[in-house]
XYZ file of C-alpha atoms in Angstrom:
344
model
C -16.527 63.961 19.062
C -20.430 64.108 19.163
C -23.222 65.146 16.756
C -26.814 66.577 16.938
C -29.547 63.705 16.072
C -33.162 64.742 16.230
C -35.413 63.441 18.565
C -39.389 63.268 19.164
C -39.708 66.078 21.068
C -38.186 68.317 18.259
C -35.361 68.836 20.249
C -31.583 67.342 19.578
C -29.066 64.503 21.371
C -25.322 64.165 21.243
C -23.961 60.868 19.601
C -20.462 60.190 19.776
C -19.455 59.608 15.982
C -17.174 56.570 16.883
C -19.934 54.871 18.408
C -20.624 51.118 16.735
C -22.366 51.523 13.594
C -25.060 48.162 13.606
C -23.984 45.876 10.864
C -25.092 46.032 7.192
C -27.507 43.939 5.501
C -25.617 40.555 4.471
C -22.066 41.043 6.263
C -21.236 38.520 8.494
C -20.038 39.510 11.828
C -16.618 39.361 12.839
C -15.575 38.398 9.432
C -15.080 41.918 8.301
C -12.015 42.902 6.471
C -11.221 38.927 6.171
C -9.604 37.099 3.446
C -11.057 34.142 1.795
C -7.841 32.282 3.048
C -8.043 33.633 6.326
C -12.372 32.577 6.510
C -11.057 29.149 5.338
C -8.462 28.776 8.246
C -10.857 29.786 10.760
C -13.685 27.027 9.404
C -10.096 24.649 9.120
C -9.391 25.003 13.022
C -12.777 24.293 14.175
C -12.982 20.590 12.731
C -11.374 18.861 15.049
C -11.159 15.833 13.007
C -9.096 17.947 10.206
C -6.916 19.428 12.676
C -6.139 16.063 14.150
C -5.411 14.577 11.101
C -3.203 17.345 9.826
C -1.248 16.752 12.919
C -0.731 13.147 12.215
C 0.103 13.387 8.695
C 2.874 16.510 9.690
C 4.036 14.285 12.586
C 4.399 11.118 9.514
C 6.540 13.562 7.316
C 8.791 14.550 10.133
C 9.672 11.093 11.184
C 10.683 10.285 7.404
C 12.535 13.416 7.219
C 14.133 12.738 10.177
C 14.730 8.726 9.954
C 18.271 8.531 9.707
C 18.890 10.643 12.831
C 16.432 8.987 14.877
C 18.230 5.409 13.817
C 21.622 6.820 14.638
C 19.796 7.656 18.179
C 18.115 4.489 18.847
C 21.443 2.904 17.273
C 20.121 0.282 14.684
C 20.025 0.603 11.176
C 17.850 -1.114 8.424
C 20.207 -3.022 6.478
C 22.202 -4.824 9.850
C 21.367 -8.451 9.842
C 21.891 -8.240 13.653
C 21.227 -12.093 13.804
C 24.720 -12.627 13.090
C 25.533 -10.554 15.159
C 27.835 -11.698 18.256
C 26.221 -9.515 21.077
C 22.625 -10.726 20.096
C 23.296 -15.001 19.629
C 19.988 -16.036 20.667
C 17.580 -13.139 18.035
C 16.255 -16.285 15.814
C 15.205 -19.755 17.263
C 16.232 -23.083 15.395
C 13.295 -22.257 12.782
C 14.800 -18.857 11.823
C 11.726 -16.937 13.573
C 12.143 -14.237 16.335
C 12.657 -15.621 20.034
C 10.604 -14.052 22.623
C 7.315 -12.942 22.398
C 5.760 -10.191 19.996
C 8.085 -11.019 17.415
C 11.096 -10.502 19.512
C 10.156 -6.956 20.914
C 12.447 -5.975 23.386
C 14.544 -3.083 25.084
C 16.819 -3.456 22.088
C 14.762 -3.688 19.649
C 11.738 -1.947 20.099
C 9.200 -3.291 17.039
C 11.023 -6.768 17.452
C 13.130 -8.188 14.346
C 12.182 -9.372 11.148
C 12.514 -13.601 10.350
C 14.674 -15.210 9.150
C 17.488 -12.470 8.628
C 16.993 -10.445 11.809
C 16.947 -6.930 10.812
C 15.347 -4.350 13.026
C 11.611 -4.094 12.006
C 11.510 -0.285 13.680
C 14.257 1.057 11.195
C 12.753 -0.683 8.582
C 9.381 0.738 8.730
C 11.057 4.479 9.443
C 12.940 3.914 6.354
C 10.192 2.167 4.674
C 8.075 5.293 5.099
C 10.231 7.715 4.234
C 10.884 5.803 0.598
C 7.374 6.028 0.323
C 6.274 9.154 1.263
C 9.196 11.127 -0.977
C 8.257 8.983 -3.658
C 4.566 9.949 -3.207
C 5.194 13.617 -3.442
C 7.219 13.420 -5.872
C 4.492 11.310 -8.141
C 1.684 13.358 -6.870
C 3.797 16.958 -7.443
C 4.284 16.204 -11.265
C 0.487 14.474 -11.338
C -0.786 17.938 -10.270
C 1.450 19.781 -12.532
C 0.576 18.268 -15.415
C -2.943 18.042 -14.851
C -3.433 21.764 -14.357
C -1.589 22.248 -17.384
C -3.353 20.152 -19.935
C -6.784 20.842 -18.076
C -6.416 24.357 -18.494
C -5.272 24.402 -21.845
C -8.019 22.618 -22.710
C -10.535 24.739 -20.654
C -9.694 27.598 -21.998
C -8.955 27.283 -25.323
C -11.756 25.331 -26.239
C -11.941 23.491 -30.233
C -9.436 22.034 -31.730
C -7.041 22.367 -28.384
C -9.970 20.647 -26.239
C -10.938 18.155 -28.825
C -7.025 16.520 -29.474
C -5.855 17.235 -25.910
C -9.380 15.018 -24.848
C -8.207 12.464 -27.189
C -5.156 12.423 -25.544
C -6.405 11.650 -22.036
C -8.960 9.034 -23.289
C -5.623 7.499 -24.734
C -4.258 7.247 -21.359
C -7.153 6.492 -19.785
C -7.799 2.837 -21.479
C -4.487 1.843 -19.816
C -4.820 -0.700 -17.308
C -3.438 0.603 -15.068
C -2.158 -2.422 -12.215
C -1.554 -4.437 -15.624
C 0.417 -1.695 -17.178
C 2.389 -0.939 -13.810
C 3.431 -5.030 -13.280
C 3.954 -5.328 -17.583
C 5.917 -1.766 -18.102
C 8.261 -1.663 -14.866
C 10.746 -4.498 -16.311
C 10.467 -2.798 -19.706
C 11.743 0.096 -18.364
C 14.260 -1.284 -16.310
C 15.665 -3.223 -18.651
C 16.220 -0.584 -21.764
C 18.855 0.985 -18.956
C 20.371 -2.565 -17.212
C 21.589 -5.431 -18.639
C 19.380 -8.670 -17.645
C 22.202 -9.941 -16.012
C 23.278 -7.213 -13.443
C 21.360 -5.736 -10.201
C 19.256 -2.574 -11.063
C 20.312 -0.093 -9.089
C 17.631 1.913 -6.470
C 17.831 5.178 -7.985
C 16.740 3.645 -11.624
C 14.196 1.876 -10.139
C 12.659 4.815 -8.556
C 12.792 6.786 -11.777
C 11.068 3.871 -13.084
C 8.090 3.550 -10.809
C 7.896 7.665 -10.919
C 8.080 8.067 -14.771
C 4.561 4.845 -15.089
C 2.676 6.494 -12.201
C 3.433 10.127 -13.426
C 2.335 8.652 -17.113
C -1.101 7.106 -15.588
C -1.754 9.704 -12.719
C -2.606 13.333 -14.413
C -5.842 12.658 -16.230
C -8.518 12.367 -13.517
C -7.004 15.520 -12.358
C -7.161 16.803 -15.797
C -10.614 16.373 -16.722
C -11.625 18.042 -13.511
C -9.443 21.489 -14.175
C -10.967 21.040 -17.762
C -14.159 21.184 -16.361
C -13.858 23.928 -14.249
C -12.435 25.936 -16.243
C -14.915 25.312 -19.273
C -17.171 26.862 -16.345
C -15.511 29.615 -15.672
C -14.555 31.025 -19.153
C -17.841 32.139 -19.610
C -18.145 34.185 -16.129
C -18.656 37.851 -16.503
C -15.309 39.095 -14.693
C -13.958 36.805 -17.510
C -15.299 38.596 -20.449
C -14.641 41.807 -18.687
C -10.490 40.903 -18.795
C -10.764 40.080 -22.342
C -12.713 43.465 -23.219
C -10.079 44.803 -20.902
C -7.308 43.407 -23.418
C -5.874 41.506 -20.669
C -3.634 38.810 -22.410
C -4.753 35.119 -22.403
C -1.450 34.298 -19.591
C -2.928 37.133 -17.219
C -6.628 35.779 -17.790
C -5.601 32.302 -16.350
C -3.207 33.163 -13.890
C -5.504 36.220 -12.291
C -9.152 35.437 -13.191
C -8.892 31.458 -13.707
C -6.404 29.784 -11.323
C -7.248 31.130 -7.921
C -11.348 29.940 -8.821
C -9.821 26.546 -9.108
C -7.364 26.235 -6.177
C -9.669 24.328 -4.130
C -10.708 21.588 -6.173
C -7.340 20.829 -7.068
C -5.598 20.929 -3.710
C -8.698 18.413 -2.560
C -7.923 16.350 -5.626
C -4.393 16.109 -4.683
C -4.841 15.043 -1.230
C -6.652 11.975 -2.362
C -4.065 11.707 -5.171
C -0.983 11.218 -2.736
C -2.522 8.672 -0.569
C -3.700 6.224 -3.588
C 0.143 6.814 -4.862
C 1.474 5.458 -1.548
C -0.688 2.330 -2.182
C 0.139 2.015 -5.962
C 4.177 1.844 -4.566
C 3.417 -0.400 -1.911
C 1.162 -2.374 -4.094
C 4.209 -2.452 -6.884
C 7.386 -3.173 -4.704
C 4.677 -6.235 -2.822
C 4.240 -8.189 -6.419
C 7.943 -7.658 -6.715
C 8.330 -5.145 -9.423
C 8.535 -2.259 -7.261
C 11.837 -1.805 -4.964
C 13.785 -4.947 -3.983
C 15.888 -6.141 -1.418
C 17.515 -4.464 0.496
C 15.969 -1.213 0.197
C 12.954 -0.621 2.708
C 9.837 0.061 1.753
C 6.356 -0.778 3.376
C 5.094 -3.603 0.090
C 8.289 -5.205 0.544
C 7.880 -5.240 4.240
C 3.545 -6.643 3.909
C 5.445 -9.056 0.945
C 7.677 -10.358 3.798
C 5.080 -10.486 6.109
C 2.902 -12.482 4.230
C 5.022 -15.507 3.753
C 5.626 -15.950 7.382
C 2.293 -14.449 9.347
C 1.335 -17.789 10.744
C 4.446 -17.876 12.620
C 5.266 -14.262 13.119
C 1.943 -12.176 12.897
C 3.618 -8.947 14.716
C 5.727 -8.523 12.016
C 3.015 -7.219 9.321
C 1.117 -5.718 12.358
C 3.188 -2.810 12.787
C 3.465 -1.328 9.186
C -0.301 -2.189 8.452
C -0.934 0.128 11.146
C 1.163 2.966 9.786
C 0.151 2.617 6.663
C -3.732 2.207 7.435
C -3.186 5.267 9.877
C -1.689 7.405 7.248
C -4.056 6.902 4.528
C -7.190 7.424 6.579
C -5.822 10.387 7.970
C -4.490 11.834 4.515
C -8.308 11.175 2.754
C -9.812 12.767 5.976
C -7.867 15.516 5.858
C -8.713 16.022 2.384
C -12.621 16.180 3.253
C -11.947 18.671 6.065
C -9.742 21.005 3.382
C -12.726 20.707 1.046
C -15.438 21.748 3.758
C -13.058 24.614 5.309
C -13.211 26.325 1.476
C -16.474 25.432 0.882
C -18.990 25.192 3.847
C -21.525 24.192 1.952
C -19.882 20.461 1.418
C -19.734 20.403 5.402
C -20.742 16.630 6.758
């Protein structure tokens, strides 16, 4: 269809009504009709460096999740001590340390094999990095949770609330928190076990969840708190309450999606120091024990025999670093993709 449009000469011109329309003041092209979510994906894709590091961190959770099928395809197992093993006679030399060079590496076993007992260092570390990582999310899931909770309660209700539930997290926060991890763990363990028998895995997981989860939600805390002590007082805030919106719908509709970001960033640091914290606990020997696998217990092992076997603490210090750098990278290209004006 066209319409009549004057011109100079008085007389008229046909325009075809689905002809582009120029853009209006302040609306940014191609980004019409989009979501905030979908703006923040687009920003996402184009840093490389986030993209690569979400790949890497993706690729690190599928190889946990899919550990025990990978070691029942490569055929070894963490807890073998293939040393004693008749088909491989000659794994340790006379000194208990891996034959060949690289730590033993070989067709068989592809990361070598640890001293001493001769266990397969590549299952280890798969298995090693799946107890972390599950215990990580785990930690980090109920960090979050609870930090949201008691930051938003405090936000938003202000007074009394804000002033006892601060209290509360200055409590926590004069903790120690390495001393209170190496004092509390054996407490724990040992209101459950009897001093003279083996605590079991399971109970020391709970354990090292139930201290991290009691020191972990307070940073996160005090930044919802924050945040939310911000946004109370935001017009399309008083407009709910004139609205007689009820205080649930205020925080759940108005509140929580203006505070997404800064907790999602705040959780992908949060996970990465948690993997350390494990690694840190089962290393000093109050974390997970033998035989279970985890990475401290693997850097513990390491340590007492790098002079003779470096290779062995080469492999999951690599992982590890490699996770963690990618994890707090990612994190700083999640923050920039929501809000550009962070960019680097």
């Amino acid at each position: 269809m066209t319409s009549p449009i004057d011109i100079e000469d008085g007389g008229t011109a046909a325009v075809a009504d689905d002809a582009p329309q120029p853009a209006k003041a302040g609306e940014e092209k191609g980004h019409e009709g989009r979501s905030p979510g979908q703006l923040m994906w687009i920003r996402f894709k184009r840093d490389r460096t986030g993209v690569v590091s979400a790949c890497i961190v993706i690729l690190y959770f599928a190889v946990s999740a899919l550990a025990p099928l990978i070691a029942k395809v490569y055929g070894k197992n963490p807890y073998t001590l293939y040393a004693r093993e008749p088909e491989y006679p000659f794994l340790l030399d006379d000194f208990a340390m891996p034959t060949g060079s690289f730590g033993g590496m070989s067709g068989d076993f592809w990361f070598g094999v640890e001293p001493k007992l001769g266990r397969d260092v590549f299952t280890m570390l798969l298995y090693g990095m799946r107890t972390s990582l599950y215990m990580a999310v785990l930690v980090t899931t109920l960090c979050v949770v609870t930090g949201v909770l008691i930051g938003m309660v405090s936000g938003f209700f202000g007074g009394r609330v804000d002033y006892w539930l601060g209290r509360v997290t200055d409590f926590f926060l004069a903790f120690p928190q390495q001393l209170f991890f190496i004092a509390f763990m054996p407490v724990v363990t040992a209101m459950f076990v009897s001093p003279q028998d083996e605590t079991p895995t399971y109970l020391r997981a709970v354990a090292i969840t139930l201290v991290m989860w009691f020191l972990g939600w307070m940073g996160l805390a005090r930044l919802v708190r924050g945040s939310v002590l911000t946004l109370r007082e935001r017009e399309f805030v008083e407009a709910a309450k004139v609205s007689g919106a009820s205080p649930w719908r205020i925080v759940r509709k108005e509140i929580l999606p203006n505070i997404v970001t800064p907790i999602l960033v705040q959780a992908t640091y949060i996970l990465p120091s948690t993997i350390l914290s494990i690694a840190f606990l089962s290393y000093i020997g109050v974390g997970f024990v033998e035989p279970t696998p985890d990475w401290g217990r693997m850097f513990a092992i390491g340590a007492d025999v790098y002079e003779q076997d470096p290779m062995f603490m080469f492999f999951p210090g690599v992982a590890l670093v490699v996770f963690v750098l990618s994890f707090n990278l990612l994190g700083d290209s999640v923050r920039d993709a929501f809000d550009p004006k962070t960019g680097r």
